[in-house]
mmCIF file of C-alpha atoms in Angstrom:
data_model
loop_
_atom_site.group_PDB
_atom_site.id
_atom_site.type_symbol
_atom_site.label_atom_id
_atom_site.label_comp_id
_atom_site.label_asym_id
_atom_site.label_seq_id
_atom_site.Cartn_x
_atom_site.Cartn_y
_atom_site.Cartn_z
ATOM 1 C CA MET A 1 39.547 35.317 22.645
ATOM 2 C CA HIS A 2 36.198 34.896 23.351
ATOM 3 C CA GLU A 3 34.605 32.537 26.080
ATOM 4 C CA THR A 4 33.061 30.041 24.761
ATOM 5 C CA CYS A 5 30.176 28.022 25.957
ATOM 6 C CA VAL A 6 30.852 25.402 28.227
ATOM 7 C CA GLY A 7 28.220 22.431 27.082
ATOM 8 C CA CYS A 8 27.504 23.822 23.084
ATOM 9 C CA ASN A 9 30.784 25.605 22.428
ATOM 10 C CA TRP A 10 29.488 28.728 21.140
ATOM 11 C CA ARG A 11 31.611 31.305 21.478
ATOM 12 C CA PHE A 12 29.953 34.500 23.768
ATOM 13 C CA ASP A 13 30.492 37.108 21.157
ATOM 14 C CA GLY A 14 27.553 39.552 22.343
ATOM 15 C CA LYS A 15 24.552 37.980 20.753
ATOM 16 C CA ARG A 16 24.596 35.118 23.482
ATOM 17 C CA LYS A 17 24.401 35.893 27.151
ATOM 18 C CA LYS A 18 26.456 33.590 29.178
ATOM 19 C CA ARG A 19 25.454 32.190 32.792
ATOM 20 C CA LYS A 20 28.157 30.827 35.125
ATOM 21 C CA VAL A 21 27.578 26.978 36.650
ATOM 22 C CA SER A 22 27.392 27.630 39.938
ATOM 23 C CA TYR A 23 24.489 25.182 41.344
ATOM 24 C CA VAL A 24 26.004 21.007 41.753
ATOM 25 C CA LEU A 25 22.897 20.288 39.546
ATOM 26 C CA GLU A 26 23.759 22.830 36.645
ATOM 27 C CA GLN A 27 27.045 20.706 36.687
ATOM 28 C CA ALA A 28 25.404 17.090 36.958
ATOM 29 C CA PHE A 29 23.246 18.156 33.862
ATOM 30 C CA LEU A 30 25.815 19.852 31.811
ATOM 31 C CA SER A 31 28.348 16.599 32.462
ATOM 32 C CA ALA A 32 25.898 14.477 30.970
ATOM 33 C CA ARG A 33 24.686 16.103 28.616
ATOM 34 C CA TYR A 34 28.010 17.025 26.541
ATOM 35 C CA LEU A 35 29.939 14.334 27.520
ATOM 36 C CA LYS A 36 32.066 16.515 29.525
ATOM 37 C CA ASN A 37 34.167 17.562 32.778
ATOM 38 C CA VAL A 38 32.149 21.006 33.816
ATOM 39 C CA SER A 39 33.204 22.449 36.746
ATOM 40 C CA LEU A 40 31.819 24.854 38.710
ATOM 41 C CA GLY A 41 32.642 28.578 38.143
ATOM 42 C CA SER A 42 32.365 28.011 33.500
ATOM 43 C CA TYR A 43 29.845 29.905 31.819
ATOM 44 C CA MET A 44 27.314 28.777 29.787
ATOM 45 C CA CYS A 45 25.155 29.943 27.223
ATOM 46 C CA ASP A 46 22.067 31.707 28.386
ATOM 47 C CA SER A 47 19.855 31.293 24.617
ATOM 48 C CA LYS A 48 20.508 26.833 24.291
ATOM 49 C CA CYS A 49 22.106 25.048 27.229
ATOM 50 C CA ARG A 50 20.289 27.844 30.103
ATOM 51 C CA LEU A 51 17.216 26.805 28.731
ATOM 52 C CA GLU A 52 17.502 22.589 28.080
ATOM 53 C CA TYR A 53 18.856 22.814 31.725
ATOM 54 C CA LEU A 54 15.324 24.614 32.395
ATOM 55 C CA LYS A 55 13.448 22.122 30.638
ATOM 56 C CA TRP A 56 14.742 19.439 31.955
ATOM 57 C CA LEU A 57 14.419 20.846 35.606
ATOM 58 C CA LYS A 58 10.872 20.954 35.401
ATOM 59 C CA TYR A 59 10.285 17.674 34.910
ATOM 60 C CA ASN A 60 12.590 16.547 37.787
ATOM 61 C CA ASN A 61 11.779 19.834 40.570
ATOM 62 C CA GLU A 62 12.030 17.584 43.172
ATOM 63 C CA LEU A 63 15.511 17.758 43.173
ATOM 64 C CA GLN A 64 15.439 20.984 43.727
ATOM 65 C CA CYS A 65 14.257 20.627 47.554
ATOM 66 C CA LEU A 66 16.627 18.090 47.911
ATOM 67 C CA LEU A 67 19.188 19.431 46.744
ATOM 68 C CA ASN A 68 18.367 23.081 47.788
ATOM 69 C CA GLU A 69 19.005 25.035 44.788
ATOM 70 C CA GLY A 70 18.680 27.971 45.081
ATOM 71 C CA ALA A 71 17.536 28.872 41.334
ATOM 72 C CA VAL A 72 13.282 29.247 40.593
ATOM 73 C CA MET A 73 12.912 28.697 37.389
ATOM 74 C CA SER A 74 10.884 31.325 35.489
ATOM 75 C CA ASP A 75 7.430 31.204 34.261
ATOM 76 C CA LYS A 76 8.108 32.841 31.646
ATOM 77 C CA MET A 77 10.293 30.879 30.029
ATOM 78 C CA GLU A 78 8.945 29.039 27.244
ATOM 79 C CA VAL A 79 10.112 26.006 26.228
ATOM 80 C CA ASP A 80 9.957 22.786 23.481
ATOM 81 C CA GLU A 81 8.025 20.283 24.672
ATOM 82 C CA LYS A 82 8.002 18.096 20.959
ATOM 83 C CA GLU A 83 11.728 17.509 21.042
ATOM 84 C CA ASP A 84 12.485 13.829 21.244
ATOM 85 C CA GLU A 85 15.839 12.876 22.901
ATOM 86 C CA ILE A 86 17.459 10.122 24.147
ATOM 87 C CA ILE A 87 16.570 9.677 29.020
ATOM 88 C CA THR A 88 19.592 8.153 30.298
ATOM 89 C CA PRO A 89 20.196 7.243 33.430
ATOM 90 C CA VAL A 90 23.257 8.753 35.598
ATOM 91 C CA THR A 91 24.001 9.000 38.932
ATOM 92 C CA VAL A 92 25.214 11.681 40.861
ATOM 93 C CA SER A 93 26.652 11.460 44.284
ATOM 94 C CA VAL A 94 25.880 15.148 46.564
ATOM 95 C CA GLN A 95 26.750 16.219 49.715
ATOM 96 C CA THR A 96 24.192 19.043 51.164
ATOM 97 C CA GLN A 97 24.758 21.844 52.621
ATOM 98 C CA VAL A 98 23.018 21.075 56.209
ATOM 99 C CA ASP A 99 26.057 18.111 57.016
ATOM 100 C CA LEU A 100 23.682 15.260 56.302
ATOM 101 C CA PRO A 101 25.914 12.203 55.181
ATOM 102 C CA SER A 102 26.167 11.310 51.233
ATOM 103 C CA CYS A 103 23.583 10.045 49.359
ATOM 104 C CA GLN A 104 23.519 8.734 45.897
ATOM 105 C CA ILE A 105 20.141 9.470 43.965
ATOM 106 C CA THR A 106 19.466 8.507 40.076
ATOM 107 C CA ILE A 107 18.381 11.325 37.410
ATOM 108 C CA PRO A 108 17.250 11.143 34.454
ATOM 109 C CA ILE A 109 19.605 13.411 32.008
ATOM 110 C CA ILE A 110 18.304 13.867 28.457
ATOM 111 C CA ARG A 111 21.506 13.658 26.393
ATOM 112 C CA THR A 112 21.787 12.605 22.790
ATOM 113 C CA SER A 113 24.576 9.859 22.000
ATOM 114 C CA LYS A 114 27.272 10.645 18.782
ATOM 115 C CA SER A 115 25.464 7.859 16.955
ATOM 116 C CA HIS A 116 21.921 9.686 16.968
ATOM 117 C CA TRP A 117 23.808 13.335 15.549
ATOM 118 C CA SER A 118 22.835 12.735 11.463
ATOM 119 C CA CYS A 119 20.209 12.238 10.604
ATOM 120 C CA VAL A 120 19.427 8.265 8.636
ATOM 121 C CA VAL A 121 17.987 9.430 5.473
ATOM 122 C CA CYS A 122 19.316 12.832 4.908
ATOM 123 C CA GLY A 123 22.978 12.450 6.742
ATOM 124 C CA LYS A 124 22.465 16.077 8.003
ATOM 125 C CA THR A 125 23.694 16.562 11.114
ATOM 126 C CA ASP A 126 21.144 18.956 13.829
ATOM 127 C CA PRO A 127 20.428 17.149 17.471
ATOM 128 C CA SER A 128 18.082 20.288 17.778
ATOM 129 C CA VAL A 129 15.759 19.266 15.808
ATOM 130 C CA SER A 130 16.450 14.928 15.510
ATOM 131 C CA LYS A 131 13.701 12.363 16.255
ATOM 132 C CA VAL A 132 15.003 9.031 17.466
ATOM 133 C CA LEU A 133 12.634 6.535 15.949
ATOM 134 C CA HIS A 134 11.497 3.687 17.716
ATOM 135 C CA ASP A 135 12.845 -0.881 17.263
ATOM 136 C CA GLU A 136 9.290 -1.479 15.319
ATOM 137 C CA LEU A 137 9.565 1.758 12.875
ATOM 138 C CA ARG A 138 13.453 0.995 12.910
ATOM 139 C CA LYS A 139 12.602 -2.685 10.949
ATOM 140 C CA LEU A 140 10.132 -2.011 8.878
ATOM 141 C CA ILE A 141 11.097 1.911 7.220
ATOM 142 C CA PHE A 142 14.991 1.983 6.984
ATOM 143 C CA MET A 143 17.623 -0.158 5.329
ATOM 144 C CA LYS A 144 20.678 0.526 3.827
ATOM 145 C CA ARG A 145 21.048 -0.788 0.668
ATOM 146 C CA SER A 146 22.506 -4.069 -0.259
ATOM 147 C CA ILE A 147 21.512 -5.199 3.264
ATOM 148 C CA MET A 148 18.610 -7.955 3.029
ATOM 149 C CA PHE A 149 15.556 -7.921 5.399
ATOM 150 C CA THR A 150 15.364 -10.113 8.026
ATOM 151 C CA ALA A 151 12.463 -13.391 7.741
ATOM 152 C CA GLU A 152 10.562 -11.145 10.572
ATOM 153 C CA GLU A 153 10.794 -7.837 8.724
ATOM 154 C CA ALA A 154 9.543 -9.124 5.205
ATOM 155 C CA ASN A 155 6.946 -10.480 6.419
ATOM 156 C CA THR A 156 5.755 -7.701 8.171
ATOM 157 C CA THR A 157 5.989 -5.409 4.861
ATOM 158 C CA ARG A 158 4.145 -8.087 3.005
ATOM 159 C CA CYS A 159 1.574 -7.781 5.130
ATOM 160 C CA ILE A 160 1.821 -3.743 4.966
ATOM 161 C CA THR A 161 1.457 -3.989 1.217
ATOM 162 C CA LYS A 162 -1.432 -7.054 1.034
ATOM 163 C CA ILE A 163 -3.450 -3.958 3.160
ATOM 164 C CA ARG A 164 -2.612 -1.201 1.207
ATOM 165 C CA TRP A 165 -3.476 -3.160 -1.906
ATOM 166 C CA VAL A 166 -7.242 -3.003 -0.928
ATOM 167 C CA VAL A 167 -6.843 0.686 -0.558
ATOM 168 C CA GLU A 168 -5.206 1.064 -4.135
ATOM 169 C CA SER A 169 -7.463 -0.979 -5.902
ATOM 170 C CA ALA A 170 -10.384 0.806 -4.426
ATOM 171 C CA ASN A 171 -8.558 4.241 -5.843
ATOM 172 C CA GLY A 172 -7.664 2.845 -8.769
ATOM 173 C CA LYS A 173 -11.625 2.256 -9.688
ATOM 174 C CA ILE A 174 -12.620 6.022 -9.307
ATOM 175 C CA LYS A 175 -9.176 7.114 -10.944
ATOM 176 C CA GLN A 176 -11.111 5.672 -13.961
ATOM 177 C CA TRP A 177 -13.068 8.350 -14.584
ATOM 178 C CA ALA A 178 -11.841 11.297 -16.557
ATOM 179 C CA PHE A 179 -12.751 13.728 -13.561
ATOM 180 C CA PHE A 180 -11.112 11.541 -10.661
ATOM 181 C CA ASN A 181 -8.378 10.917 -12.671
ATOM 182 C CA LYS A 182 -6.231 14.984 -12.998
ATOM 183 C CA THR A 183 -6.331 18.222 -10.046
ATOM 184 C CA ILE A 184 -9.562 18.895 -8.883
ATOM 185 C CA GLN A 185 -10.839 22.972 -8.551
ATOM 186 C CA ASN A 186 -11.196 23.907 -5.580
ATOM 187 C CA SER A 187 -14.945 25.756 -6.923
ATOM 188 C CA THR A 188 -15.642 21.762 -7.350
ATOM 189 C CA ILE A 189 -14.744 20.581 -3.496
ATOM 190 C CA ALA A 190 -18.904 21.313 -2.398
ATOM 191 C CA TYR A 191 -19.517 19.343 -5.268
ATOM 192 C CA LEU A 192 -17.243 16.149 -4.707
ATOM 193 C CA SER A 193 -18.962 14.338 -2.147
ATOM 194 C CA ASP A 194 -22.113 13.683 -4.233
ATOM 195 C CA TYR A 195 -20.164 13.420 -7.278
ATOM 196 C CA THR A 196 -18.296 10.052 -5.622
ATOM 197 C CA ASN A 197 -21.874 8.962 -4.804
ATOM 198 C CA ILE A 198 -22.919 8.686 -7.987
ATOM 199 C CA ILE A 199 -19.742 7.359 -9.393
ATOM 200 C CA CYS A 200 -19.023 4.781 -7.132
ATOM 201 C CA GLY A 201 -23.051 3.272 -6.861
ATOM 202 C CA ILE A 202 -22.204 3.464 -10.685
ATOM 203 C CA ILE A 203 -19.520 0.824 -10.228
ATOM 204 C CA ASN A 204 -20.996 -0.884 -7.707
ATOM 205 C CA LYS A 205 -24.060 -1.683 -9.966
ATOM 206 C CA TYR A 206 -21.918 -2.158 -13.373
ATOM 207 C CA ARG A 207 -18.457 -3.188 -12.700
ATOM 208 C CA THR A 208 -16.853 -6.027 -10.496
ATOM 209 C CA ALA A 209 -17.013 -6.232 -7.106
ATOM 210 C CA ALA A 210 -14.614 -4.580 -5.215
ATOM 211 C CA VAL A 211 -14.482 -8.038 -3.517
ATOM 212 C CA LEU A 212 -15.097 -11.354 -5.082
ATOM 213 C CA ASP A 213 -14.174 -14.176 -2.742
ATOM 214 C CA ARG A 214 -14.970 -12.951 1.059
ATOM 215 C CA ASP A 215 -14.240 -16.383 1.894
ATOM 216 C CA LYS A 216 -10.646 -16.961 0.361
ATOM 217 C CA ASP A 217 -9.598 -13.451 1.872
ATOM 218 C CA SER A 218 -10.139 -14.568 5.350
ATOM 219 C CA GLU A 219 -7.948 -17.433 4.254
ATOM 220 C CA TYR A 220 -5.516 -15.772 3.402
ATOM 221 C CA ALA A 221 -5.151 -13.206 6.732
ATOM 222 C CA ASP A 222 -5.171 -16.479 8.762
ATOM 223 C CA LYS A 223 -2.458 -17.961 7.122
ATOM 224 C CA MET A 224 -0.640 -14.955 7.092
ATOM 225 C CA LEU A 225 -1.009 -14.081 10.578
ATOM 226 C CA THR A 226 0.361 -18.125 10.605
ATOM 227 C CA ARG A 227 3.418 -17.489 9.217
ATOM 228 C CA LEU A 228 4.460 -13.906 10.034
ATOM 229 C CA LYS A 229 6.571 -15.454 13.175
ATOM 230 C CA ASP A 230 8.342 -17.822 10.796
ATOM 231 C CA THR A 231 12.090 -18.342 10.279
ATOM 232 C CA ASN A 232 13.351 -19.524 6.814
ATOM 233 C CA LYS A 233 13.841 -22.833 6.917
ATOM 234 C CA VAL A 234 16.203 -23.289 3.415
ATOM 235 C CA LYS A 235 18.458 -20.828 4.234
ATOM 236 C CA GLU A 236 19.610 -22.754 7.546
ATOM 237 C CA ARG A 237 19.507 -25.781 5.441
ATOM 238 C CA LEU A 238 21.566 -23.851 2.686
ATOM 239 C CA SER A 239 24.145 -22.406 5.382
ATOM 240 C CA ARG A 240 24.138 -25.879 7.367
ATOM 241 C CA GLU A 241 24.335 -28.644 4.140
ATOM 242 C CA ASN A 242 26.891 -26.127 2.829
ATOM 243 C CA LEU A 243 25.111 -25.755 -0.066
ATOM 244 C CA THR A 244 25.723 -21.723 -1.282
ATOM 245 C CA HIS A 245 29.099 -22.737 -2.640
ATOM 246 C CA HIS A 246 28.264 -22.615 -6.860
ATOM 247 C CA SER A 247 30.789 -25.664 -7.204
ATOM 248 C CA LYS A 248 28.513 -27.894 -5.634
ATOM 249 C CA TRP A 249 25.590 -27.051 -8.194
ATOM 250 C CA LYS A 250 25.499 -28.259 -12.095
ATOM 251 C CA ASP A 251 23.593 -26.434 -14.879
ATOM 252 C CA GLN A 252 20.421 -28.017 -16.663
ATOM 253 C CA ASP A 253 18.035 -27.666 -19.188
ATOM 254 C CA ALA A 254 14.523 -27.462 -17.386
ATOM 255 C CA GLN A 255 12.534 -29.406 -19.738
ATOM 256 C CA ASN A 256 14.783 -32.317 -18.943
ATOM 257 C CA TYR A 257 14.238 -32.067 -15.528
ATOM 258 C CA SER A 258 10.722 -33.422 -13.359
ATOM 259 C CA PHE A 259 9.063 -30.913 -11.407
ATOM 260 C CA PRO A 260 5.658 -31.313 -9.267
ATOM 261 C CA GLN A 261 2.314 -29.497 -11.097
ATOM 262 C CA LEU A 262 0.318 -27.063 -10.303
ATOM 263 C CA THR A 263 -2.744 -24.827 -10.834
ATOM 264 C CA GLU A 264 -2.780 -21.121 -11.373
ATOM 265 C CA GLN A 265 -4.786 -20.672 -8.473
ATOM 266 C CA GLU A 266 -2.396 -23.122 -5.967
ATOM 267 C CA LEU A 267 0.084 -20.904 -7.187
ATOM 268 C CA ARG A 268 -1.689 -18.247 -5.999
ATOM 269 C CA ASP A 269 -2.020 -19.493 -2.344
ATOM 270 C CA ILE A 270 1.946 -19.648 -2.278
ATOM 271 C CA THR A 271 2.003 -16.298 -3.277
ATOM 272 C CA PHE A 272 -1.009 -14.796 -1.868
ATOM 273 C CA GLY A 273 -1.680 -12.713 -4.327
ATOM 274 C CA ILE A 274 -1.896 -11.776 -8.441
ATOM 275 C CA PHE A 275 0.890 -9.406 -8.049
ATOM 276 C CA GLN A 276 3.822 -11.482 -8.790
ATOM 277 C CA VAL A 277 1.765 -14.543 -10.670
ATOM 278 C CA LYS A 278 1.314 -11.407 -13.628
ATOM 279 C CA GLN A 279 4.469 -10.422 -13.667
ATOM 280 C CA ALA A 280 6.345 -13.766 -13.330
ATOM 281 C CA SER A 281 5.761 -14.062 -17.902
ATOM 282 C CA SER A 282 8.442 -10.979 -17.858
ATOM 283 C CA TYR A 283 10.674 -12.668 -15.904
ATOM 284 C CA VAL A 284 11.225 -15.897 -17.115
ATOM 285 C CA GLN A 285 11.209 -14.011 -20.909
ATOM 286 C CA GLU A 286 14.435 -11.982 -19.580
ATOM 287 C CA HIS A 287 15.967 -15.253 -17.789
ATOM 288 C CA LEU A 288 15.537 -17.342 -21.214
ATOM 289 C CA LYS A 289 18.819 -18.268 -22.896
ATOM 290 C CA PRO A 290 19.850 -19.826 -26.779
ATOM 291 C CA SER A 291 20.575 -23.649 -26.097
ATOM 292 C CA ALA A 292 23.866 -24.598 -26.288
ATOM 293 C CA ALA A 293 22.944 -27.100 -29.066
ATOM 294 C CA PHE A 294 20.080 -25.759 -30.751
ATOM 295 C CA PRO A 295 21.363 -21.481 -31.036
ATOM 296 C CA GLN A 296 17.706 -21.114 -32.522
ATOM 297 C CA ASP A 297 15.974 -22.268 -29.400
ATOM 298 C CA PHE A 298 15.965 -21.141 -26.587
ATOM 299 C CA GLU A 299 15.953 -22.834 -22.458
ATOM 300 C CA PHE A 300 15.629 -21.904 -19.051
ATOM 301 C CA THR A 301 18.489 -23.010 -17.145
ATOM 302 C CA ILE A 302 17.886 -24.653 -12.977
ATOM 303 C CA GLN A 303 20.942 -26.378 -11.029
ATOM 304 C CA THR A 304 20.843 -29.139 -9.206
ATOM 305 C CA ALA A 305 23.165 -30.216 -6.927
ATOM 306 C CA ASP A 306 24.780 -34.206 -6.558
ATOM 307 C CA ASN A 307 22.927 -36.009 -4.154
ATOM 308 C CA VAL A 308 20.001 -33.140 -3.562
ATOM 309 C CA ASP A 309 16.866 -34.548 -5.160
ATOM 310 C CA ASP A 310 14.040 -32.359 -3.828
ATOM 311 C CA LEU A 311 16.325 -28.442 -4.234
ATOM 312 C CA VAL A 312 16.362 -26.934 -7.377
ATOM 313 C CA LYS A 313 18.461 -23.174 -8.035
ATOM 314 C CA VAL A 314 17.677 -20.540 -10.346
ATOM 315 C CA ARG A 315 20.130 -17.905 -10.998
ATOM 316 C CA TYR A 316 17.774 -14.174 -11.981
ATOM 317 C CA GLN A 317 20.089 -11.414 -13.295
ATOM 318 C CA SER A 318 18.952 -8.125 -11.477
ATOM 319 C CA ARG A 319 16.297 -5.850 -12.867
ATOM 320 C CA HIS A 320 17.824 -2.500 -11.831
ATOM 321 C CA SER A 321 21.721 -3.750 -11.687
ATOM 322 C CA ASN A 322 23.493 -5.691 -14.360
ATOM 323 C CA SER A 323 26.382 -6.775 -11.931
ATOM 324 C CA GLN A 324 23.984 -8.274 -9.118
ATOM 325 C CA ILE A 325 22.703 -11.699 -9.817
ATOM 326 C CA TYR A 326 20.339 -13.432 -7.290
ATOM 327 C CA ASN A 327 19.893 -16.659 -6.227
ATOM 328 C CA THR A 328 17.048 -18.642 -5.907
ATOM 329 C CA TYR A 329 16.099 -22.191 -4.180
ATOM 330 C CA ILE A 330 12.581 -23.909 -4.017
ATOM 331 C CA GLU A 331 11.818 -26.403 -1.675
ATOM 332 C CA TYR A 332 9.790 -29.512 -2.944
ATOM 333 C CA ASN A 333 7.626 -33.147 -1.913
ATOM 334 C CA ASN A 334 6.612 -34.708 -5.007
ATOM 335 C CA GLY A 335 4.753 -37.512 -2.073
ATOM 336 C CA ILE A 336 2.416 -34.979 -0.334
ATOM 337 C CA LEU A 337 -0.718 -33.010 -0.903
ATOM 338 C CA ASN A 338 1.221 -29.661 -1.623
ATOM 339 C CA PRO A 339 4.370 -30.441 -3.147
ATOM 340 C CA ILE A 340 5.655 -26.611 -2.628
ATOM 341 C CA SER A 341 6.514 -25.267 0.578
ATOM 342 C CA ARG A 342 9.706 -23.466 1.377
ATOM 343 C CA TRP A 343 12.092 -20.992 -0.864
ATOM 344 C CA PHE A 344 14.230 -18.126 -0.391
ATOM 345 C CA CYS A 345 16.145 -15.824 -2.368
ATOM 346 C CA THR A 346 19.052 -13.643 -1.836
ATOM 347 C CA CYS A 347 17.012 -10.834 -2.907
ATOM 348 C CA THR A 348 15.982 -7.854 -0.359
ATOM 349 C CA ALA A 349 12.940 -9.784 0.400
ATOM 350 C CA GLY A 350 14.283 -13.133 -0.077
ATOM 351 C CA GLU A 351 13.714 -14.782 3.951
ATOM 352 C CA ARG A 352 9.905 -13.828 2.989
ATOM 353 C CA THR A 353 7.901 -16.623 4.145
ATOM 354 C CA VAL A 354 4.410 -14.959 3.942
ATOM 355 C CA GLY A 355 4.057 -15.268 0.093
ATOM 356 C CA CYS A 356 7.333 -14.827 -1.948
ATOM 357 C CA CYS A 357 9.183 -12.499 -4.083
ATOM 358 C CA SER A 358 9.087 -12.122 -7.911
ATOM 359 C CA ASP A 359 12.043 -14.563 -8.391
ATOM 360 C CA ILE A 360 10.656 -17.549 -6.774
ATOM 361 C CA ALA A 361 6.645 -16.553 -8.068
ATOM 362 C CA ALA A 362 8.622 -16.405 -11.438
ATOM 363 C CA THR A 363 10.234 -20.175 -11.258
ATOM 364 C CA LEU A 364 7.564 -21.777 -9.733
ATOM 365 C CA TRP A 365 5.161 -20.204 -12.621
ATOM 366 C CA HIS A 366 7.670 -21.503 -15.329
ATOM 367 C CA LEU A 367 8.102 -24.601 -14.077
ATOM 368 C CA CYS A 368 5.017 -25.312 -11.988
ATOM 369 C CA LEU A 369 2.432 -23.420 -14.357
ATOM 370 C CA ASN A 370 3.743 -23.074 -17.707
ATOM 371 C CA GLN A 371 5.001 -26.601 -18.134
ATOM 372 C CA THR A 372 8.480 -25.409 -19.119
ATOM 373 C CA ALA A 373 6.791 -24.432 -22.702
ATOM 374 C CA ILE A 374 9.235 -22.283 -24.014
ATOM 375 C CA HIS A 375 6.838 -21.748 -27.247
ATOM 376 C CA ASP A 376 4.137 -19.900 -25.371
ATOM 377 C CA VAL A 377 7.117 -17.513 -23.591
ATOM 378 C CA ASN A 378 7.310 -14.609 -25.740
ATOM 379 C CA GLN A 379 11.092 -13.841 -26.280
ATOM 380 C CA SER A 380 13.424 -11.648 -24.263
ATOM 381 C CA PRO A 381 13.825 -7.709 -24.869
ATOM 382 C CA ASN A 382 16.983 -7.631 -24.362
ATOM 383 C CA ASN A 383 17.206 -10.482 -27.923
ATOM 384 C CA TYR A 384 15.412 -7.641 -29.880
ATOM 385 C CA LEU A 385 19.115 -5.686 -29.765
ATOM 386 C CA ASN A 386 20.325 -9.065 -32.362
ATOM 387 C CA LEU A 387 18.126 -7.760 -34.794
ATOM 388 C CA VAL A 388 19.670 -3.876 -35.373
ATOM 389 C CA GLU A 389 22.781 -4.118 -38.045
ATOM 390 C CA ASP A 390 25.506 -2.323 -37.262
ATOM 391 C CA ALA A 391 26.301 0.496 -39.634
ATOM 392 C CA LEU A 392 30.210 0.273 -39.826
ATOM 393 C CA GLN A 393 29.325 -2.154 -41.627
ATOM 394 C CA PHE A 394 27.720 -0.500 -44.182
ATOM 395 C CA SER A 395 30.221 1.813 -47.114
ATOM 396 C CA ASP A 396 29.583 5.612 -46.957
ATOM 397 C CA TYR A 397 30.663 5.332 -50.371
ATOM 398 C CA GLU A 398 27.073 2.907 -51.903
ATOM 399 C CA ASN A 399 26.133 4.267 -54.813
ATOM 400 C CA SER A 400 22.787 6.284 -54.515
ATOM 401 C CA SER A 401 19.754 5.103 -56.191
ATOM 402 C CA ASP A 402 18.792 9.186 -56.615
#
């Protein structure tokens, strides 16, 4: 039976050399690194565990002198210093050989906990090449399915997309030209700078300016930074007043409901851009349902709760999943200059206070700007299926005109 490494459990079959654990410092390192009870006299592999020990000892060589360590690290050993791992303080109690009194020292031991043994994206389990992300990157990038962003995370992502929109808009203007909208050959790289300057000059001279209102952009930036740390007050109110149950809400036709009116510019001030405003029409089209009284007409259904006069609810079906329903809540006040100030949605970015999600924007566009004019909204694409007739209703033996 082959012996195995006390650290990584690698079998010593002749391909890897083994080395005896002869020093207290080696014993302490392997015990903390692999969370095992390592005894002196056991064996570790020379190609992995020993290299990790030498790498750690390189940054803590003062401990070698303190503990009278006899092993000297070879200068010829090359260790990968780019590996990103967790530094965990471990307390070791050691009795030196010169009969000094026992002392406690704290030394950093490099180890990886079980929670970091698999990649959060692809699921691969290779701790030797894993990278541990700091808190900010965890908030911005990685999110499990069906888990909502917090208000701060949703606000941060909105600020990022707002900045990216400027870059993509400029790139889009250049890519309108056929030469830049395809793969560019290496033979033209020497002239690429001149071509870019010519195209940008033509755009600046004869096309619409990339920045139309610098004062408005500065105003948006100040508002977005001000709201970056805000929490979602509507979500807190729903939880406090127990308004999340469906039984508390009743359906109502939006045409019979009085809602504050906004201009298109005021709606853009809420969304901090035009992307959600342009999508609003298609969202409303999919939400229209045939009227119960007049099936040939369509209505936009909203929900209201008893004894709650400043809150309206709209249920949207997800555009990506037929089984997923998102609830949007909008708080308003007809007696102030800016009647729409707070909102909440159960979608991924629904807690956002820097701007709003597309569901909220669609509701505001229809109730505040479109003034519930159903005839101005095209028929929902889903209803076009009603124009298709079932072939089973026709006989296979109909007379042919031939």
